[in-house]
Coordinates of N, CA, C and O in Angstrom, one line a residue:
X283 N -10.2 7.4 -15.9 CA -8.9 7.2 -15.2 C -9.1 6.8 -13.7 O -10.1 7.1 -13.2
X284 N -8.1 5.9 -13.1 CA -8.6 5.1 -11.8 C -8.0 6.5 -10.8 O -7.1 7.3 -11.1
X285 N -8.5 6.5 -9.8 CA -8.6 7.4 -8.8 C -8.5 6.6 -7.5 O -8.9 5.4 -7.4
X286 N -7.8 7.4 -6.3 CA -7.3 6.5 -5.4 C -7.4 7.6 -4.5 O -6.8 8.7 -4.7
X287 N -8.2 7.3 -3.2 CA -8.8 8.3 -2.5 C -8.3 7.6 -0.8 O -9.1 6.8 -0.3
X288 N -6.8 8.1 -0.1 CA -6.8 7.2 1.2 C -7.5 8.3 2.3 O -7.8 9.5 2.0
X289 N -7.8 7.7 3.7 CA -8.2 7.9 4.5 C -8.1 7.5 5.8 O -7.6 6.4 5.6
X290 N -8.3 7.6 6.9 CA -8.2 6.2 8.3 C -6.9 7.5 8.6 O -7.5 7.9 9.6
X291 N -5.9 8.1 8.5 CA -4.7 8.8 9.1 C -5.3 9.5 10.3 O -6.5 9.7 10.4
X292 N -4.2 10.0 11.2 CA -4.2 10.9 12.2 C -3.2 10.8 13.2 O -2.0 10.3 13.0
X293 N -3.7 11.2 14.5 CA -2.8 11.7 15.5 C -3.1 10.2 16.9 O -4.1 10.2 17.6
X294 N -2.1 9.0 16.9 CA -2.3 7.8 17.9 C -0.9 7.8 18.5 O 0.2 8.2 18.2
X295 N -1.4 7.1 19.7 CA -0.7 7.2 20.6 C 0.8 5.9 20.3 O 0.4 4.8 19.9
X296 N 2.1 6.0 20.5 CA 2.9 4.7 20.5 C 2.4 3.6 21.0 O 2.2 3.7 22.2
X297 N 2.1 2.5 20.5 CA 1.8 1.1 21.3 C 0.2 1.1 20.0 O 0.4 0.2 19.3
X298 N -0.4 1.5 19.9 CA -1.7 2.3 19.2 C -1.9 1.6 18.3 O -1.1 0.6 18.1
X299 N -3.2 1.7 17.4 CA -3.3 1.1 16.4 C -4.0 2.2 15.2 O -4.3 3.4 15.5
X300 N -4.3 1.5 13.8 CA -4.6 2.7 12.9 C -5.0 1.9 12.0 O -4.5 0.7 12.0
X301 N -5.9 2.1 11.1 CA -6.0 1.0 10.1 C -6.7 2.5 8.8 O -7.5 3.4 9.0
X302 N -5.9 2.1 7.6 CA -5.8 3.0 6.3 C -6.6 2.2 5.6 O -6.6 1.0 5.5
X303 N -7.4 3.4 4.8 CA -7.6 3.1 3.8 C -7.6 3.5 2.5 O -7.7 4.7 2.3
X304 N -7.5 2.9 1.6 CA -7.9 3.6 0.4 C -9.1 3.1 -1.2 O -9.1 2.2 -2.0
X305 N -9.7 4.1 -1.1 CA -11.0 3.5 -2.6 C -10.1 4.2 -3.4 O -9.4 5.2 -3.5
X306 N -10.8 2.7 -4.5 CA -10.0 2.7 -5.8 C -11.2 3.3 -6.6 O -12.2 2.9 -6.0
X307 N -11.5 3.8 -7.6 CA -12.8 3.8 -8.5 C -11.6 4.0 -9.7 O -10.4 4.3 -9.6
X308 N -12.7 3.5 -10.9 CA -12.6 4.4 -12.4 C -12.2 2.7 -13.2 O -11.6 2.7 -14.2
X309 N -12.5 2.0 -12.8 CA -12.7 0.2 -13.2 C -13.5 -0.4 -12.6 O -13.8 -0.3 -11.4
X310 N -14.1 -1.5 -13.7 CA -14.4 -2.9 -12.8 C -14.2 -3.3 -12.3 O -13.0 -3.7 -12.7
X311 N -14.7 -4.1 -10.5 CA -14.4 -5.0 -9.6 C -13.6 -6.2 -10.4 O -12.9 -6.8 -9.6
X312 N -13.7 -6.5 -11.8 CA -13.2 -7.7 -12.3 C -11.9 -7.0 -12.5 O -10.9 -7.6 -12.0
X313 N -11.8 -5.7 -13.2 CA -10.1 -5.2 -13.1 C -9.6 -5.4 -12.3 O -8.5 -5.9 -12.7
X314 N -9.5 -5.2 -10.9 CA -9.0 -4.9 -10.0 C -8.2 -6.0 -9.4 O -7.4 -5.8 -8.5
X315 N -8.4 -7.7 -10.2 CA -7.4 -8.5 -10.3 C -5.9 -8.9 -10.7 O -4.9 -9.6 -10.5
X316 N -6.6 -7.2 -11.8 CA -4.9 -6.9 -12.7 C -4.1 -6.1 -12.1 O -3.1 -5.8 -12.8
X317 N -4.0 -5.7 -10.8 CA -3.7 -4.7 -10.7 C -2.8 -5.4 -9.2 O -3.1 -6.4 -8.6
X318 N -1.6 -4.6 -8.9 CA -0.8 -4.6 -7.7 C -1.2 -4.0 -6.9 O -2.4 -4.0 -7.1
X319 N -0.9 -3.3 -5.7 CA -1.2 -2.0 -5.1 C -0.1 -2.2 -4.1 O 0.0 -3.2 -3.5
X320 N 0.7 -1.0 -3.8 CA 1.5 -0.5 -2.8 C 1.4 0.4 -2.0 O 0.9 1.5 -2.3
X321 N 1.8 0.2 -0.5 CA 1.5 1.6 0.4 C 3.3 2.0 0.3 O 4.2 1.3 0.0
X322 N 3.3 3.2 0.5 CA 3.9 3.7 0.6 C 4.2 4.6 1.6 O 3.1 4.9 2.0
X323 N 5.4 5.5 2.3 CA 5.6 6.0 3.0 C 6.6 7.5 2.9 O 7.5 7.6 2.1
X324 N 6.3 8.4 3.6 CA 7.6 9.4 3.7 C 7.5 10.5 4.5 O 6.5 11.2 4.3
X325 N 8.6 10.8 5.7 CA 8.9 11.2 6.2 C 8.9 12.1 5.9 O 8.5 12.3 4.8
X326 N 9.2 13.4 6.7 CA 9.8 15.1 6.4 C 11.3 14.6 6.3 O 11.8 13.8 7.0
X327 N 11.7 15.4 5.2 CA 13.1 15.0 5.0 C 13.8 13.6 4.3 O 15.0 13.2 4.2
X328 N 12.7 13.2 4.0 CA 13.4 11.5 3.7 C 12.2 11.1 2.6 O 11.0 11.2 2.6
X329 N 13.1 10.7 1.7 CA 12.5 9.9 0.1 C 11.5 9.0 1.0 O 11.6 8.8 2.2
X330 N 10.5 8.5 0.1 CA 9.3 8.2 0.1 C 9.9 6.5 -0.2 O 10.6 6.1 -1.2
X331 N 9.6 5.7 0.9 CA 10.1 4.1 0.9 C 9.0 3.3 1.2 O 8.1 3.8 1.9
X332 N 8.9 1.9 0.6 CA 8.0 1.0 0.3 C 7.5 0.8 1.7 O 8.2 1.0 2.7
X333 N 6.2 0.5 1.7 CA 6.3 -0.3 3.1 C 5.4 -1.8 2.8 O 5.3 -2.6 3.7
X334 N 4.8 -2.0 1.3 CA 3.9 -3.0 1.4 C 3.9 -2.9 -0.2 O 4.2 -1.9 -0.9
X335 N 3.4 -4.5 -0.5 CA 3.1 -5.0 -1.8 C 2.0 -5.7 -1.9 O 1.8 -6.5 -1.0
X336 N 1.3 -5.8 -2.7 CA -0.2 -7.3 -2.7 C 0.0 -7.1 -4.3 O 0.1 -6.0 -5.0
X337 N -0.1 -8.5 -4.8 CA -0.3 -8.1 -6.0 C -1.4 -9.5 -5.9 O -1.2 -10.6 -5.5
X338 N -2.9 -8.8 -6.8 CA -3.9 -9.4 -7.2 C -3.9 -10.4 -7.8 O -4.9 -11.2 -7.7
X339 N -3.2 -10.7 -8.3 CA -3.1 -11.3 -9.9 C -2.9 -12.8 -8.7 O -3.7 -13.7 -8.5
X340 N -1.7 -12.6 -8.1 CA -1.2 -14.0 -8.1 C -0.6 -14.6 -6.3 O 0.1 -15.5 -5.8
X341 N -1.5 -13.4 -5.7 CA -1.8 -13.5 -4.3 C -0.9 -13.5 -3.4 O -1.0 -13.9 -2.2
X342 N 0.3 -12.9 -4.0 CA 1.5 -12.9 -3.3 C 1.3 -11.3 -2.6 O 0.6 -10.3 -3.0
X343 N 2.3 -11.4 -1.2 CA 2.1 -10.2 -0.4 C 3.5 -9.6 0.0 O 4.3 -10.4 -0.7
X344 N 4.1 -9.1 0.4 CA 5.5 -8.6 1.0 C 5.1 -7.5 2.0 O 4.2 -6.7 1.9
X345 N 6.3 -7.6 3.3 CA 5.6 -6.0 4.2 C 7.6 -5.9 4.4 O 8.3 -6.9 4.4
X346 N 7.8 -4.8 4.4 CA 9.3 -4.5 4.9 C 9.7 -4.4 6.0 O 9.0 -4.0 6.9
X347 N 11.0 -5.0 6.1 CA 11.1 -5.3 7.6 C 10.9 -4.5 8.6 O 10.6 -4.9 9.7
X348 N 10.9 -3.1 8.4 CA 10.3 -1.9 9.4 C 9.1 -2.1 10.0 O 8.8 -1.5 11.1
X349 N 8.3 -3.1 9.4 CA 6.7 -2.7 9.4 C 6.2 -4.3 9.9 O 5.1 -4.5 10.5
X350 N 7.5 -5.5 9.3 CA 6.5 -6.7 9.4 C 6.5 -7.4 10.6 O 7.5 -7.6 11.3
X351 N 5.1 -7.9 10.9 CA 4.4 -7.8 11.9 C 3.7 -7.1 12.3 O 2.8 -7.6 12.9
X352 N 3.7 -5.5 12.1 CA 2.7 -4.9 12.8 C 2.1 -4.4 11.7 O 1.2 -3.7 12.1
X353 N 2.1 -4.4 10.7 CA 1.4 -4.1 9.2 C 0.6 -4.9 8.6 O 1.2 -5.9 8.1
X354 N -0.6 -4.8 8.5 CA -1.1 -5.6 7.1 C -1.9 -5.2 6.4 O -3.0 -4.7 6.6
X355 N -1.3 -5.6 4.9 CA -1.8 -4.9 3.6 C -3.1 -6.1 3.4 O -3.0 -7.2 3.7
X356 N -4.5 -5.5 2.8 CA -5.6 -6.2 2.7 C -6.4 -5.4 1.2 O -6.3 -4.2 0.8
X357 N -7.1 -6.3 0.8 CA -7.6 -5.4 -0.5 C -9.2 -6.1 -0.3 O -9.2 -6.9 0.6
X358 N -10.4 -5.9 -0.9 CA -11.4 -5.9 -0.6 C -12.3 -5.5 -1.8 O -12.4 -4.3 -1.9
X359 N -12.9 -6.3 -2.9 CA -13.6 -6.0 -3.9 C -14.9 -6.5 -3.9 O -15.3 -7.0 -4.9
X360 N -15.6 -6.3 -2.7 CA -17.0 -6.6 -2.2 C -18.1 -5.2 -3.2 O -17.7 -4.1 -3.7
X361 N -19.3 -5.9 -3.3 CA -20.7 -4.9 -3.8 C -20.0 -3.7 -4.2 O -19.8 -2.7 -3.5
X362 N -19.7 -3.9 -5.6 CA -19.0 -3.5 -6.5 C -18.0 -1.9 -6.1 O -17.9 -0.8 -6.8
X363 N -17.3 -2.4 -4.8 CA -16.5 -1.4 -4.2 C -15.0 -1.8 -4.2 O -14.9 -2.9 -3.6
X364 N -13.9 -1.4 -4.7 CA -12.3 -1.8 -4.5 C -11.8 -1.0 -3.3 O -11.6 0.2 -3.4
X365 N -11.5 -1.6 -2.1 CA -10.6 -1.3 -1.6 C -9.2 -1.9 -0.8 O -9.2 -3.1 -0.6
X366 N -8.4 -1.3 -0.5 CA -7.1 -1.7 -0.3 C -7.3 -0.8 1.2 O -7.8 0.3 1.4
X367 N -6.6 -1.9 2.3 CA -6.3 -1.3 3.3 C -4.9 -1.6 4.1 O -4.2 -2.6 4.0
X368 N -4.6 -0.6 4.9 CA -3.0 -1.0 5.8 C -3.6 -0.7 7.2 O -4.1 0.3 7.7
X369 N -3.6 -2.7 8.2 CA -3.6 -2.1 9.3 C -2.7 -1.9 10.3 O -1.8 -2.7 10.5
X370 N -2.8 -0.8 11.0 CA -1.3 -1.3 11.6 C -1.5 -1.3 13.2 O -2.5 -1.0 13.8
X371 N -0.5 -1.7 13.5 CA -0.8 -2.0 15.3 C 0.6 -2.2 15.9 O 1.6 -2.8 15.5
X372 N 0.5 -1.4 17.0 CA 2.2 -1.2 17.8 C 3.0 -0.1 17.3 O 4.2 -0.1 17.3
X373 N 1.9 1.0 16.9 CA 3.1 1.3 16.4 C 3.6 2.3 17.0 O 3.1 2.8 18.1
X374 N 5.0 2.9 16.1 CA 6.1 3.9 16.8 C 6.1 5.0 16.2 O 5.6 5.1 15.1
X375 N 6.9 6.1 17.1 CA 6.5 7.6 16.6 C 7.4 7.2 15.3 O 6.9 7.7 14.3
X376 N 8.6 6.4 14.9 CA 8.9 6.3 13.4 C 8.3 5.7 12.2 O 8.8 5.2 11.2
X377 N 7.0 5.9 12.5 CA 6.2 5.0 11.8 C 5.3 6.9 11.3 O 4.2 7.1 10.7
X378 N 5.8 7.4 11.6 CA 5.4 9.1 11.5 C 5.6 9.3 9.9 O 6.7 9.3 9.4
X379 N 4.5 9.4 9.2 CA 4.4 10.0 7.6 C 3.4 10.0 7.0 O 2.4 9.4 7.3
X380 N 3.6 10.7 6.3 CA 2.3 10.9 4.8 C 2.5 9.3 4.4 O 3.5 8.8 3.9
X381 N 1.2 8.7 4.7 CA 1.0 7.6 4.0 C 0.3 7.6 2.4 O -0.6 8.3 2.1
X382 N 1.1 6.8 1.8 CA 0.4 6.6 -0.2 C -0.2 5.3 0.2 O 0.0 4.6 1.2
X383 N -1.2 5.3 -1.0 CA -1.6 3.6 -1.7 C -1.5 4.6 -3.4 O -1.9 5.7 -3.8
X384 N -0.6 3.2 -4.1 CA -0.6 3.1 -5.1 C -0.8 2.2 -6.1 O -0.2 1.2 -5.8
X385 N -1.4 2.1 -7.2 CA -1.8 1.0 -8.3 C -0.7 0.8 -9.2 O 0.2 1.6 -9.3
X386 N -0.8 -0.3 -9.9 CA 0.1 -0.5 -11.3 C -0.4 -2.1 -11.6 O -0.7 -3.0 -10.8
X387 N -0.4 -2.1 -12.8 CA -0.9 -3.0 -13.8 C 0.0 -3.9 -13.3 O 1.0 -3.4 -13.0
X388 N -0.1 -5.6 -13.1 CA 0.4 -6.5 -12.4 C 1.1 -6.9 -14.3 O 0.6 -6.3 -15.3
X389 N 2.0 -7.7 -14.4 CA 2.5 -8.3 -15.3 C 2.0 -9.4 -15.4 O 1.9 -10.0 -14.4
X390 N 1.5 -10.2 -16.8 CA 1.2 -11.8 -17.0 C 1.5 -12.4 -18.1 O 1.3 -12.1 -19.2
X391 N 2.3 -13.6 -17.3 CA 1.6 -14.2 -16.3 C 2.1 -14.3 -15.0 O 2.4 -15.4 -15.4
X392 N 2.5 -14.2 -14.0 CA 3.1 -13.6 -12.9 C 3.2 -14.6 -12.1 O 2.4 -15.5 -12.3
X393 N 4.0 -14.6 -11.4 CA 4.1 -16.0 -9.8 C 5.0 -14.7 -8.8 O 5.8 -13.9 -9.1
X394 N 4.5 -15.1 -7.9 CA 5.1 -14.6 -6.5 C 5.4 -12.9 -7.1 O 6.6 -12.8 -7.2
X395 N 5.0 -12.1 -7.3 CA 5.2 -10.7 -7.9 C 5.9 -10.1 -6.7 O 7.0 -9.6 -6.7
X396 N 5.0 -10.2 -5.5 CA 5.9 -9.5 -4.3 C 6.2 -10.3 -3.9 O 5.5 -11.3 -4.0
X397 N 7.5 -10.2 -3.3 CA 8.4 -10.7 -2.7 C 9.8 -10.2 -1.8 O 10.0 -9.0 -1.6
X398 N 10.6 -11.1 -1.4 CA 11.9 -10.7 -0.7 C 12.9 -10.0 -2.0 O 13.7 -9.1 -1.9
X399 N 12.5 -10.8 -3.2 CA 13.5 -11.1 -4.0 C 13.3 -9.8 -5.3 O 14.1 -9.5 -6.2
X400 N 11.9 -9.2 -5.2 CA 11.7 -7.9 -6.0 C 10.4 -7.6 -5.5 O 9.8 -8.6 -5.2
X401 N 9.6 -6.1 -5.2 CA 8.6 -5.8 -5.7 C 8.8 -4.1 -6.2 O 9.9 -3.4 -6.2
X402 N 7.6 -3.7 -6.6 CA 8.5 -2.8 -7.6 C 8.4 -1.7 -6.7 O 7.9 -1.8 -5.5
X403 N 9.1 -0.6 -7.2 CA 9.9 0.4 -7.0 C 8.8 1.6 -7.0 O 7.9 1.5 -7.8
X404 N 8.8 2.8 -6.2 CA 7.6 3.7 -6.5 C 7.3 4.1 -7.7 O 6.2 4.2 -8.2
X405 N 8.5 4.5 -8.3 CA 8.6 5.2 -9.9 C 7.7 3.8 -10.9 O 7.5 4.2 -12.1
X406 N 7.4 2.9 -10.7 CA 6.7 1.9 -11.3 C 5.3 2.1 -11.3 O 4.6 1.7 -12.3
X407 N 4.7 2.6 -10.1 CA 3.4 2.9 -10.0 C 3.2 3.9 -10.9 O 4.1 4.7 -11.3
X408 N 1.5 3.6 -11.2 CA 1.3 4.4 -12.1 C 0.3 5.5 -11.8 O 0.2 6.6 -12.3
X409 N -0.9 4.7 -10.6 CA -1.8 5.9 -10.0 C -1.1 5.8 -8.2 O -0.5 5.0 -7.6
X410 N -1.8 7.2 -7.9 CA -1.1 7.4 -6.7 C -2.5 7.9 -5.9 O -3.4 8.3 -6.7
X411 N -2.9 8.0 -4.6 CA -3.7 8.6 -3.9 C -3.1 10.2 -3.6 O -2.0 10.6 -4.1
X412 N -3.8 10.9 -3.1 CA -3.1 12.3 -2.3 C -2.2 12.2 -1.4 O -1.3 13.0 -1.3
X413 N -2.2 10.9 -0.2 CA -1.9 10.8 0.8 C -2.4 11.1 2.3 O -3.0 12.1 2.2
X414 N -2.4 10.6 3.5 CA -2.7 10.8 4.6 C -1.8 11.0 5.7 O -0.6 10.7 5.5
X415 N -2.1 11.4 6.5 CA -1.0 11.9 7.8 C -0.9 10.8 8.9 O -2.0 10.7 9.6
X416 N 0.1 10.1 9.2 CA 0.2 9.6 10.3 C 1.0 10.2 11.0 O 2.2 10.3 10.7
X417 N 0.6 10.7 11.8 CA 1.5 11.3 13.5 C 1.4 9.9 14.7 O 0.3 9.6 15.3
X418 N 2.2 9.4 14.9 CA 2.6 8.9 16.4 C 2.9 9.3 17.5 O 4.1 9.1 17.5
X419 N 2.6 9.6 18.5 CA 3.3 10.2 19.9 C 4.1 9.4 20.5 O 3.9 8.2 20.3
X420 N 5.0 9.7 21.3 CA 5.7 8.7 22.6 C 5.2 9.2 23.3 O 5.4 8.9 24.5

């Protein structure tokens, strides 16, 4: 079973930068084509909302308007290691949450998967990491 381990969270200052990560194991570097990955986000008190899409398959990206510009989702399947990263820069104490990365099997044959026009929804994922802590200060 694929396993999804994030890390890179903590305590930065507003204006700041942070860059997340997360390893994927429990497949081949060649799987890891099939696959989407989303970060995800949530507050205390507030449902858990998208902040990013990449899907492998067909190289399409999406970041939500909260985030775009100062977010970027990157994935990495070098000497037989998968990983997915979110960097971020500028950011604001509302940028404050348990960050996810999550996987799900890409559909094929696919064009533009992420997009303005759909990407999927959390309940779609299928592996999830534990999560990490972002705190922001003003």
């Amino acid at each position: 079973e694929l396993q999804l381990v994030e890390s890179g969270g903590g305590l930065v200052q507003a204006g700041g930068s942070l860059t997340l990560s997360c390893a994927i194991s429990g497949f081949t570097t060649d799987e890891f084509d099939d696959y989407t990955i989303g970060w995800f986000r949530q507050a205390p008190g507030k449902e858990r909302e998208r902040v990013s899409c990449l899907c492998r398959a067909d190289g399409s990206s999406y970041h939500e308007d909260s985030v775009k510009g100062r977010f970027t989702a990157s994935t990495d399947n070098d000497h037989g290691k998968s990983t997915a990263s979110l960097q971020m820069i500028n950011v604001k104490p509302e940028d404050t949450a348990v960050y996810y990365c999550a996987l799900k099997k890409s559909p094929r044959p696919t064009v533009n998967y992420c997009s303005l026009k759909y990407r999927p929804e959390p309940w779609e994922y299928t592996f999830w990491g534990q999560g990490t802590q972002v705190t922001v200060s003003s």
